[in-house]
XYZ file of C-alpha atoms in Angstrom:
278
model
C 21.346 -19.235 -7.065
C 17.665 -18.651 -7.800
C 15.677 -18.995 -4.590
C 12.204 -18.439 -6.061
C 10.719 -17.993 -9.521
C 7.445 -16.105 -9.883
C 5.345 -15.732 -13.032
C 2.603 -13.173 -12.303
C -0.133 -12.584 -14.862
C -0.871 -8.983 -13.808
C 1.430 -5.968 -13.768
C 0.232 -4.976 -10.297
C 1.121 -8.419 -8.958
C 4.626 -8.162 -10.430
C 5.178 -4.761 -8.821
C 3.941 -6.036 -5.447
C 6.277 -9.030 -5.595
C 9.196 -6.758 -6.417
C 8.372 -4.575 -3.438
C 7.887 -7.435 -0.989
C 10.688 -9.817 -1.975
C 14.241 -8.947 -1.054
C 16.887 -9.342 -3.768
C 14.311 -9.736 -6.509
C 14.693 -8.916 -10.188
C 12.310 -8.560 -13.098
C 13.111 -11.200 -15.721
C 12.329 -10.336 -19.346
C 14.414 -11.960 -22.093
C 17.074 -13.027 -19.621
C 20.025 -12.352 -21.928
C 21.798 -10.474 -19.123
C 20.302 -11.895 -15.921
C 20.748 -15.505 -16.968
C 24.317 -14.884 -18.061
C 25.398 -12.880 -15.028
C 27.290 -14.183 -12.032
C 25.383 -14.021 -8.766
C 26.321 -14.494 -5.156
C 23.671 -15.591 -2.687
C 20.035 -16.308 -3.348
C 17.858 -14.149 -5.597
C 14.222 -14.095 -6.648
C 13.221 -13.834 -10.312
C 9.896 -12.277 -11.316
C 9.169 -13.384 -14.863
C 7.258 -10.909 -17.032
C 6.407 -13.364 -19.814
C 2.742 -13.766 -18.833
C 2.086 -10.028 -18.904
C 0.299 -8.733 -21.987
C 3.095 -6.383 -22.982
C 4.067 -7.667 -26.429
C 2.205 -5.196 -28.665
C 3.649 -3.040 -31.455
C 1.074 -0.557 -32.712
C 0.541 2.954 -33.946
C -1.883 5.246 -32.180
C -2.239 8.925 -31.267
C 0.726 10.049 -33.367
C 3.194 7.661 -31.759
C 4.481 4.131 -31.975
C 3.529 2.186 -28.836
C 5.716 -0.846 -28.147
C 5.131 -3.153 -25.191
C 8.128 -3.705 -22.957
C 8.085 -7.460 -23.660
C 8.189 -7.068 -27.449
C 11.345 -8.807 -28.636
C 13.957 -6.989 -30.673
C 13.353 -9.529 -33.445
C 9.649 -8.711 -33.363
C 10.451 -5.008 -33.729
C 12.890 -5.721 -36.560
C 10.230 -7.766 -38.369
C 7.429 -5.228 -37.895
C 6.830 -2.850 -40.839
C 5.552 -0.107 -38.525
C 8.864 1.544 -37.531
C 10.053 1.959 -41.123
C 6.602 3.084 -42.304
C 6.556 5.835 -39.670
C 10.044 7.343 -39.927
C 11.557 5.131 -37.222
C 13.481 2.726 -39.415
C 16.639 3.463 -37.407
C 15.066 1.551 -34.525
C 14.488 -1.544 -36.671
C 18.029 -1.307 -38.050
C 19.456 -1.015 -34.543
C 17.570 -4.125 -33.447
C 19.036 -6.022 -36.417
C 22.551 -4.998 -35.371
C 22.423 -7.588 -32.586
C 22.933 -11.258 -33.339
C 19.751 -13.168 -34.153
C 20.084 -15.423 -31.099
C 20.109 -12.374 -28.848
C 17.343 -10.435 -30.568
C 15.037 -13.458 -30.522
C 15.244 -13.396 -26.709
C 15.989 -9.789 -25.767
C 13.076 -7.427 -25.163
C 12.821 -3.698 -25.657
C 12.084 -3.145 -21.964
C 15.048 -5.276 -20.970
C 17.351 -3.441 -23.370
C 16.340 -0.170 -21.713
C 16.445 -1.471 -18.130
C 19.968 -2.823 -18.667
C 20.984 0.852 -19.048
C 24.094 -0.281 -20.879
C 26.235 2.548 -22.247
C 27.153 0.569 -25.392
C 23.524 -0.186 -26.184
C 22.459 -0.129 -29.820
C 18.908 0.771 -28.787
C 19.048 3.473 -26.100
C 20.736 6.253 -28.150
C 18.124 5.851 -30.898
C 15.271 6.104 -28.396
C 16.873 9.138 -26.731
C 17.220 10.915 -30.065
C 13.621 10.037 -30.952
C 12.306 11.528 -27.680
C 10.870 8.268 -26.317
C 8.766 8.151 -23.163
C 8.137 5.191 -20.881
C 4.921 4.106 -19.190
C 6.119 2.679 -15.872
C 4.915 1.169 -12.611
C 6.618 1.286 -9.229
C 7.459 5.007 -9.164
C 5.586 8.144 -8.165
C 5.128 8.971 -11.850
C 3.330 6.746 -14.339
C 5.177 8.276 -17.280
C 8.842 9.203 -17.612
C 10.933 10.455 -20.470
C 13.815 8.121 -21.232
C 16.133 10.944 -20.137
C 14.446 10.928 -16.723
C 14.515 7.141 -16.476
C 18.241 6.657 -17.163
C 19.556 8.372 -13.992
C 16.722 6.814 -11.980
C 17.765 3.362 -13.170
C 21.437 4.150 -12.516
C 20.515 4.913 -8.903
C 19.208 1.354 -8.507
C 15.469 1.866 -9.035
C 13.854 -1.115 -10.791
C 10.655 0.480 -12.030
C 8.691 -1.885 -14.245
C 8.454 -0.621 -17.822
C 5.047 -1.302 -19.342
C 5.368 0.421 -22.678
C 7.688 2.565 -24.767
C 6.039 5.477 -26.581
C 8.006 6.906 -29.513
C 6.669 10.038 -31.234
C 6.397 9.674 -34.996
C 8.739 12.208 -36.646
C 7.205 14.909 -38.781
C 7.464 14.865 -42.548
C 10.528 17.146 -42.472
C 12.349 15.137 -39.794
C 14.734 12.245 -40.255
C 15.970 9.790 -37.617
C 19.314 8.176 -38.366
C 21.926 6.210 -36.450
C 25.544 5.191 -37.026
C 27.798 2.847 -35.096
C 31.391 1.664 -34.935
C 32.211 -1.811 -33.650
C 35.389 -3.875 -33.732
C 33.569 -6.740 -35.487
C 30.143 -7.182 -37.064
C 29.035 -9.283 -34.064
C 30.380 -6.939 -31.391
C 28.461 -4.331 -29.439
C 29.219 -0.822 -30.673
C 32.259 0.927 -29.348
C 30.360 4.141 -30.008
C 26.777 4.556 -31.208
C 25.371 7.904 -32.380
C 21.754 8.706 -33.239
C 20.206 11.971 -34.387
C 16.727 13.241 -35.116
C 17.143 16.146 -37.501
C 14.402 18.441 -38.733
C 15.206 19.790 -42.194
C 14.271 23.177 -43.612
C 15.509 24.292 -47.036
C 18.406 21.865 -46.866
C 19.483 23.070 -43.426
C 19.190 21.551 -39.968
C 16.428 23.454 -38.193
C 16.490 21.380 -34.979
C 18.512 18.409 -33.778
C 18.327 15.819 -31.015
C 21.626 13.938 -30.791
C 22.440 11.074 -28.433
C 25.380 8.737 -28.068
C 26.420 5.647 -26.175
C 29.873 4.396 -25.257
C 31.221 7.705 -23.946
C 30.077 7.683 -20.322
C 28.581 5.224 -17.807
C 25.178 5.725 -19.471
C 24.055 6.787 -22.925
C 23.099 10.469 -23.049
C 22.071 13.363 -25.244
C 24.763 15.752 -26.466
C 23.239 19.260 -26.196
C 26.433 21.107 -27.187
C 26.605 19.216 -30.477
C 22.868 19.783 -31.028
C 23.348 23.553 -30.783
C 26.326 23.397 -33.120
C 24.505 21.420 -35.802
C 21.344 23.553 -35.775
C 21.413 26.020 -38.636
C 24.136 24.162 -40.526
C 23.625 22.932 -44.062
C 22.895 19.211 -44.131
C 25.318 17.167 -46.166
C 29.103 17.337 -46.093
C 30.256 19.962 -43.585
C 32.425 22.767 -44.867
C 36.110 22.431 -43.818
C 35.759 25.192 -41.243
C 32.620 23.624 -39.740
C 34.251 20.198 -39.664
C 37.230 21.593 -37.780
C 34.934 23.456 -35.389
C 32.962 20.242 -34.739
C 36.202 18.418 -33.980
C 37.278 21.155 -31.561
C 33.867 21.072 -29.870
C 33.963 17.295 -29.317
C 37.442 17.598 -27.807
C 36.291 20.427 -25.535
C 32.933 19.079 -24.334
C 33.281 15.261 -24.285
C 35.444 13.354 -21.843
C 35.275 9.624 -22.623
C 37.723 7.507 -20.664
C 40.434 5.273 -22.026
C 39.599 1.595 -21.636
C 40.623 -1.788 -22.996
C 38.627 -1.155 -26.182
C 39.878 2.281 -27.211
C 41.340 5.549 -26.027
C 39.126 8.474 -25.170
C 40.660 10.433 -28.049
C 39.661 7.725 -30.518
C 36.093 7.744 -29.198
C 35.927 11.526 -29.692
C 37.104 11.092 -33.262
C 34.423 8.441 -33.784
C 31.676 10.775 -32.540
C 32.688 13.411 -35.096
C 32.996 10.894 -37.947
C 29.684 9.155 -37.199
C 27.812 12.430 -36.831
C 29.210 13.662 -40.138
C 28.004 10.420 -41.738
C 24.507 11.044 -40.368
C 24.513 14.643 -41.648
C 25.694 13.522 -45.066
C 22.921 10.934 -45.360
C 20.358 13.467 -44.128
C 21.610 15.909 -46.727
C 21.124 13.373 -49.507
C 17.528 12.923 -48.356
C 17.000 16.682 -48.358
C 18.080 16.830 -51.997
């Protein structure tokens, strides 16, 4: 039951309300909070009056307000024009009813392991401008464990560096149906040099309680030729995923199947990156 509903017009007011009101939650699109079951009375702090809806390019990065809807991001030409088309595509992966309501800040704050959005932002090296913590800026990698610990820092803005001319950001997903959330989502930012992977940032969701980067796979991919992996490299990648990843069996799939998906999706990304390099 909702005890009180607040609609502050200033970020500072929203943060103060969150601090002073017990059992209070920031309300963005409401796709999760409004659908969730609650026991007892809670306070909602709506963020809709805050001026956090912008999508703009400045200082070598794409700056997206936390209240920008996923539909708004999908419709904006800026991500695709600046090497971040994988973000737009990931927003479109959700049903239109959801993306018309859901916000980028809410998608991040949900910290959902099967998110379509978080792995892409992790791979892209996104940072968050936040309020309610000691720091005013956090990398998404820093924010995820903080959020998992229960901290409800207010996200003001998401800052995504624009990839260089030799870098490509791609994502791949596997879902049981076209309308389902991904069983596994993989994203990679790969810097190309003479047809090879010079550097890689790889992230995945669906393998652990939160989406995360995969540093072992990053090291493996670096230096490899982009495109179809050689048989020996493909086998080595399979062995590495088995050795380093430990997804749990659940009602959706076995851990072994999820490991196989990681390898297959990453190979798809490398193949597409290789075509671009040619």
